[in-house]
């Protein structure tokens, strides 16, 4: 047994009537530590999974904090622990957000594989709620295309921290890297497949990978724009009528 902590930062909303409602940004801070050596290296660094996600979330927070004014709703930025152990940190926060806090949406970042330049982003799970319109509007603002999940058979929407919030009835989206190549010689989908086969949960997931930080910065701008849209909207996000997750978890 061991103890670990979520790390939380908050930007308070400017509207007294809505400041008790929170848009929650998440990215898990843990990886798998040390393990079996591979070519003499037993340190499992987790550069993409998920230091890059935490960096993007932190940059989105900096962007929002530097804005001319706060959003009407509050914004919470949570580097969650123990994702690799079963979404434990996000499950705790989703159930215990703090006295008086109402969580209305989750924006999650987990292992963006940005090792080939792209023109788009993949908002996983966005089709389940009104967050789709918010994502589309933010994407137009940032100037990035939106693509569907290229690996639906992986069922990622129920396998990362956003699912802890979904289980509490909160609409969520998992922002992931794109699949539409910006360089005809490099296919992001092929690059992601290579990473999953060779470096996922391996020591080679480290900072010398060909990370495209311009794409990471764009994902941070998208996250911030999405958060502004949700944070300033009159209505909180809602599940689509008849949606499985909304009916299963969002009845209250």
CSV table of C-alpha atoms in Angstrom, one decimal:
chain,number,residue,atom,x,y,z
A,1,UNK,CA,0.0,0.0,0.0
A,2,UNK,CA,1.1,3.6,-0.6
A,3,UNK,CA,-0.3,7.1,-0.5
A,4,UNK,CA,-0.5,9.5,-3.4
A,5,UNK,CA,-2.1,12.8,-4.1
A,6,UNK,CA,-4.1,14.6,-6.7
A,7,UNK,CA,-2.7,18.1,-7.4
A,8,UNK,CA,-5.4,20.7,-7.9
A,9,UNK,CA,-5.4,24.3,-9.1
A,10,UNK,CA,-8.4,26.5,-9.5
A,11,UNK,CA,-9.4,29.6,-11.4
A,12,UNK,CA,-12.5,31.1,-9.8
A,13,UNK,CA,-15.4,32.0,-12.0
A,14,UNK,CA,-16.5,35.7,-12.3
A,15,UNK,CA,-20.2,35.1,-12.2
A,16,UNK,CA,-21.5,34.7,-8.6
A,17,UNK,CA,-24.4,32.7,-9.8
A,18,UNK,CA,-22.2,30.2,-11.7
A,19,UNK,CA,-18.9,30.2,-9.9
A,20,UNK,CA,-19.9,27.1,-7.9
A,21,UNK,CA,-20.1,25.2,-11.2
A,22,UNK,CA,-16.7,23.8,-12.3
A,23,UNK,CA,-15.2,22.8,-15.7
A,24,UNK,CA,-12.7,20.1,-14.6
A,25,UNK,CA,-9.5,19.6,-16.7
A,26,UNK,CA,-7.7,16.3,-15.9
A,27,UNK,CA,-4.4,14.6,-16.9
A,28,UNK,CA,-2.9,11.8,-14.9
A,29,UNK,CA,0.5,12.4,-13.3
A,30,UNK,CA,1.5,8.8,-12.7
A,31,UNK,CA,3.2,6.2,-14.9
A,32,UNK,CA,4.5,2.7,-14.0
A,33,UNK,CA,7.8,3.6,-12.3
A,34,UNK,CA,10.5,1.1,-12.7
A,35,UNK,CA,10.3,-2.4,-14.1
A,36,UNK,CA,11.9,-5.0,-16.2
A,37,UNK,CA,14.9,-3.7,-18.0
A,38,UNK,CA,14.8,-3.3,-21.8
A,39,UNK,CA,18.2,-3.0,-23.4
A,40,UNK,CA,19.6,-2.1,-20.0
A,41,UNK,CA,17.0,0.5,-19.1
A,42,UNK,CA,14.5,-0.2,-16.4
A,43,UNK,CA,13.1,3.4,-15.9
A,44,UNK,CA,9.6,3.8,-17.4
A,45,UNK,CA,9.6,7.5,-18.0
A,46,UNK,CA,6.1,8.1,-19.4
A,47,UNK,CA,6.9,11.1,-21.6
A,48,UNK,CA,3.8,10.8,-23.7
A,49,UNK,CA,1.9,8.8,-21.1
A,50,UNK,CA,1.3,11.2,-19.5
A,51,UNK,CA,3.8,14.0,-18.9
A,52,UNK,CA,2.8,15.5,-22.2
A,53,UNK,CA,-0.8,15.5,-21.2
A,54,UNK,CA,0.0,17.2,-17.9
A,55,UNK,CA,2.1,19.8,-19.8
A,56,UNK,CA,-0.8,20.6,-22.2
A,57,UNK,CA,-3.2,20.9,-19.4
A,58,UNK,CA,-0.9,23.3,-17.5
A,59,UNK,CA,-0.4,25.4,-20.6
A,60,UNK,CA,-4.2,25.6,-21.1
A,61,UNK,CA,-4.4,26.8,-17.5
A,62,UNK,CA,-1.8,29.4,-18.1
A,63,UNK,CA,-3.7,30.6,-21.2
A,64,UNK,CA,-6.9,30.9,-19.3
A,65,UNK,CA,-5.3,32.6,-16.4
A,66,UNK,CA,-3.7,35.2,-18.7
A,67,UNK,CA,-7.1,36.0,-20.3
A,68,UNK,CA,-8.7,39.4,-20.1
A,69,UNK,CA,-11.3,38.1,-17.6
A,70,UNK,CA,-12.2,34.9,-15.9
A,71,UNK,CA,-14.9,32.6,-17.3
A,72,UNK,CA,-18.3,32.8,-15.7
A,73,UNK,CA,-17.9,29.3,-14.3
A,74,UNK,CA,-14.9,28.2,-12.3
A,75,UNK,CA,-12.1,26.1,-13.9
A,76,UNK,CA,-10.3,23.3,-12.0
A,77,UNK,CA,-7.1,21.7,-13.2
A,78,UNK,CA,-6.5,18.3,-11.6
A,79,UNK,CA,-3.3,16.3,-12.2
A,80,UNK,CA,-4.8,13.0,-11.0
A,81,UNK,CA,-2.9,10.2,-9.4
A,82,UNK,CA,-3.2,6.4,-9.8
A,83,UNK,CA,-4.7,6.3,-13.3
A,84,UNK,CA,-2.6,3.3,-14.1
A,85,UNK,CA,-4.0,1.6,-11.0
A,86,UNK,CA,-7.6,1.8,-12.2
A,87,UNK,CA,-8.5,5.5,-12.4
A,88,UNK,CA,-8.3,5.9,-8.7
A,89,UNK,CA,-7.4,9.5,-8.4
A,90,UNK,CA,-10.0,10.8,-10.8
A,91,UNK,CA,-12.6,8.5,-9.2
A,92,UNK,CA,-11.9,10.1,-5.9
A,93,UNK,CA,-12.0,13.6,-7.2
A,94,UNK,CA,-15.2,13.0,-9.2
A,95,UNK,CA,-16.9,11.8,-6.0
A,96,UNK,CA,-15.3,14.3,-3.6
A,97,UNK,CA,-14.8,17.6,-5.5
A,98,UNK,CA,-15.1,19.8,-2.4
A,99,UNK,CA,-17.8,21.5,-0.5
A,100,UNK,CA,-20.2,23.5,-2.6
A,101,UNK,CA,-18.6,22.5,-5.9
A,102,UNK,CA,-20.8,21.2,-8.8
A,103,UNK,CA,-18.9,19.6,-11.6
A,104,UNK,CA,-20.5,20.2,-15.0
A,105,UNK,CA,-18.0,19.0,-17.6
A,106,UNK,CA,-14.6,17.2,-17.9
A,107,UNK,CA,-11.9,17.8,-20.4
A,108,UNK,CA,-9.3,15.0,-20.2
A,109,UNK,CA,-5.9,14.7,-21.7
A,110,UNK,CA,-4.2,11.3,-21.7
A,111,UNK,CA,-1.2,10.2,-23.8
A,112,UNK,CA,-1.4,12.4,-26.8
A,113,UNK,CA,0.8,10.6,-29.3
A,114,UNK,CA,2.2,13.7,-31.1
A,115,UNK,CA,5.1,12.1,-32.9
A,116,UNK,CA,4.0,13.0,-36.5
A,117,UNK,CA,2.5,16.4,-37.4
A,118,UNK,CA,-1.2,16.6,-38.0
A,119,UNK,CA,-3.9,19.0,-39.1
A,120,UNK,CA,-6.6,17.8,-36.8
A,121,UNK,CA,-7.6,16.6,-33.3
A,122,UNK,CA,-9.7,13.7,-32.1
A,123,UNK,CA,-12.2,14.5,-29.4
A,124,UNK,CA,-13.1,11.0,-28.1
A,125,UNK,CA,-16.6,10.6,-26.7
A,126,UNK,CA,-17.8,14.0,-27.9
A,127,UNK,CA,-20.8,12.4,-29.8
A,128,UNK,CA,-22.5,11.6,-26.5
A,129,UNK,CA,-23.3,15.1,-25.3
A,130,UNK,CA,-23.7,18.8,-26.2
A,131,UNK,CA,-20.0,19.1,-25.8
A,132,UNK,CA,-19.8,18.3,-29.6
A,133,UNK,CA,-21.1,21.7,-30.4
A,134,UNK,CA,-18.7,23.3,-27.9
A,135,UNK,CA,-15.7,21.4,-29.4
A,136,UNK,CA,-16.7,22.3,-33.0
A,137,UNK,CA,-16.9,26.0,-32.0
A,138,UNK,CA,-13.5,25.9,-30.3
A,139,UNK,CA,-11.9,24.0,-33.2
A,140,UNK,CA,-13.1,26.8,-35.6
A,141,UNK,CA,-11.7,29.4,-33.3
A,142,UNK,CA,-8.3,27.7,-33.1
A,143,UNK,CA,-8.3,26.7,-36.8
A,144,UNK,CA,-8.0,22.9,-36.4
A,145,UNK,CA,-10.0,20.2,-38.0
A,146,UNK,CA,-12.0,17.6,-36.0
A,147,UNK,CA,-11.8,13.9,-36.8
A,148,UNK,CA,-13.6,10.8,-35.4
A,149,UNK,CA,-12.0,8.2,-33.2
A,150,UNK,CA,-9.7,6.2,-35.5
A,151,UNK,CA,-9.6,3.2,-33.2
A,152,UNK,CA,-13.2,2.8,-31.9
A,153,UNK,CA,-12.5,-0.9,-31.2
A,154,UNK,CA,-10.2,0.2,-28.4
A,155,UNK,CA,-13.2,1.7,-26.4
A,156,UNK,CA,-10.9,4.4,-25.0
A,157,UNK,CA,-13.9,6.5,-23.8
A,158,UNK,CA,-14.3,4.0,-20.9
A,159,UNK,CA,-10.6,3.5,-20.2
A,160,UNK,CA,-9.2,6.8,-19.1
A,161,UNK,CA,-9.9,9.3,-16.4
A,162,UNK,CA,-12.9,10.9,-18.1
A,163,UNK,CA,-14.9,7.8,-17.4
A,164,UNK,CA,-14.7,8.5,-13.6
A,165,UNK,CA,-16.7,11.7,-14.3
A,166,UNK,CA,-19.0,10.0,-16.8
A,167,UNK,CA,-19.9,7.5,-14.0
A,168,UNK,CA,-21.0,10.5,-11.9
A,169,UNK,CA,-23.2,11.7,-14.7
A,170,UNK,CA,-20.9,14.5,-15.9
A,171,UNK,CA,-20.5,14.9,-19.7
A,172,UNK,CA,-16.8,14.5,-20.7
A,173,UNK,CA,-14.5,14.6,-23.7
A,174,UNK,CA,-11.0,13.1,-24.1
A,175,UNK,CA,-8.9,15.3,-26.4
A,176,UNK,CA,-6.4,13.3,-28.4
A,177,UNK,CA,-3.9,14.0,-31.1
A,178,UNK,CA,-4.9,14.1,-34.8
A,179,UNK,CA,-4.7,11.5,-37.6
A,180,UNK,CA,-4.7,13.7,-40.7
A,181,UNK,CA,-1.1,14.1,-41.9
A,182,UNK,CA,0.4,17.6,-42.2
A,183,UNK,CA,3.5,16.0,-43.8
A,184,UNK,CA,2.8,13.5,-46.6
A,185,UNK,CA,5.9,11.5,-45.6
A,186,UNK,CA,4.6,10.9,-42.1
A,187,UNK,CA,1.3,9.4,-41.2
A,188,UNK,CA,0.1,10.2,-37.6
A,189,UNK,CA,-2.0,7.0,-37.5
A,190,UNK,CA,1.0,4.9,-38.4
A,191,UNK,CA,3.1,6.7,-35.9
A,192,UNK,CA,0.6,6.1,-33.1
A,193,UNK,CA,0.4,2.5,-34.0
A,194,UNK,CA,4.2,2.2,-33.9
A,195,UNK,CA,4.2,3.8,-30.5
A,196,UNK,CA,1.6,1.5,-29.1
A,197,UNK,CA,3.4,-1.6,-30.3
A,198,UNK,CA,6.9,-0.5,-29.3
A,199,UNK,CA,7.0,2.2,-26.6
A,200,UNK,CA,3.6,2.1,-24.7
A,201,UNK,CA,4.4,1.3,-21.1
A,202,UNK,CA,8.1,0.7,-22.0
A,203,UNK,CA,11.3,2.6,-21.1
A,204,UNK,CA,11.4,4.1,-24.6
A,205,UNK,CA,8.4,6.4,-23.8
A,206,UNK,CA,10.9,9.2,-23.1
A,207,UNK,CA,11.6,12.8,-24.1
A,208,UNK,CA,13.8,11.9,-27.1
A,209,UNK,CA,10.8,10.8,-29.1
A,210,UNK,CA,10.1,13.1,-32.0
A,211,UNK,CA,7.4,15.1,-30.1
A,212,UNK,CA,5.8,17.8,-32.1
A,213,UNK,CA,5.4,20.6,-29.6
A,214,UNK,CA,3.6,22.9,-32.0
A,215,UNK,CA,0.8,20.3,-32.1
A,216,UNK,CA,0.9,20.1,-28.3
A,217,UNK,CA,0.6,23.9,-28.1
A,218,UNK,CA,-2.4,23.8,-30.5
A,219,UNK,CA,-4.1,21.2,-28.4
A,220,UNK,CA,-3.6,23.4,-25.3
A,221,UNK,CA,-5.2,26.3,-27.2
A,222,UNK,CA,-8.1,24.1,-28.2
A,223,UNK,CA,-8.5,23.0,-24.6
A,224,UNK,CA,-8.5,26.6,-23.4
A,225,UNK,CA,-11.0,27.7,-26.0
A,226,UNK,CA,-13.3,24.8,-25.2
A,227,UNK,CA,-13.1,25.6,-21.5
A,228,UNK,CA,-14.0,29.2,-22.3
A,229,UNK,CA,-17.0,28.1,-24.3
A,230,UNK,CA,-18.3,25.8,-21.6
A,231,UNK,CA,-17.4,28.3,-18.8
A,232,UNK,CA,-19.2,31.2,-20.4
A,233,UNK,CA,-22.3,29.4,-21.8
A,234,UNK,CA,-25.7,30.1,-20.3
A,235,UNK,CA,-26.5,26.4,-20.0
A,236,UNK,CA,-24.2,23.6,-18.6
A,237,UNK,CA,-23.4,20.7,-20.9
A,238,UNK,CA,-26.0,18.0,-21.2
A,239,UNK,CA,-26.2,14.4,-22.4
A,240,UNK,CA,-27.9,13.8,-25.8
A,241,UNK,CA,-31.4,12.5,-25.6
A,242,UNK,CA,-31.4,8.7,-25.5
A,243,UNK,CA,-27.6,8.4,-25.1
A,244,UNK,CA,-26.5,5.3,-23.3
A,245,UNK,CA,-24.2,7.1,-20.9
A,246,UNK,CA,-26.7,9.8,-20.1
A,247,UNK,CA,-29.4,7.3,-19.4
A,248,UNK,CA,-27.1,5.0,-17.4
A,249,UNK,CA,-25.3,7.6,-15.3
A,250,UNK,CA,-26.9,11.0,-15.9
A,251,UNK,CA,-30.5,10.5,-14.7
A,252,UNK,CA,-29.9,12.7,-11.7
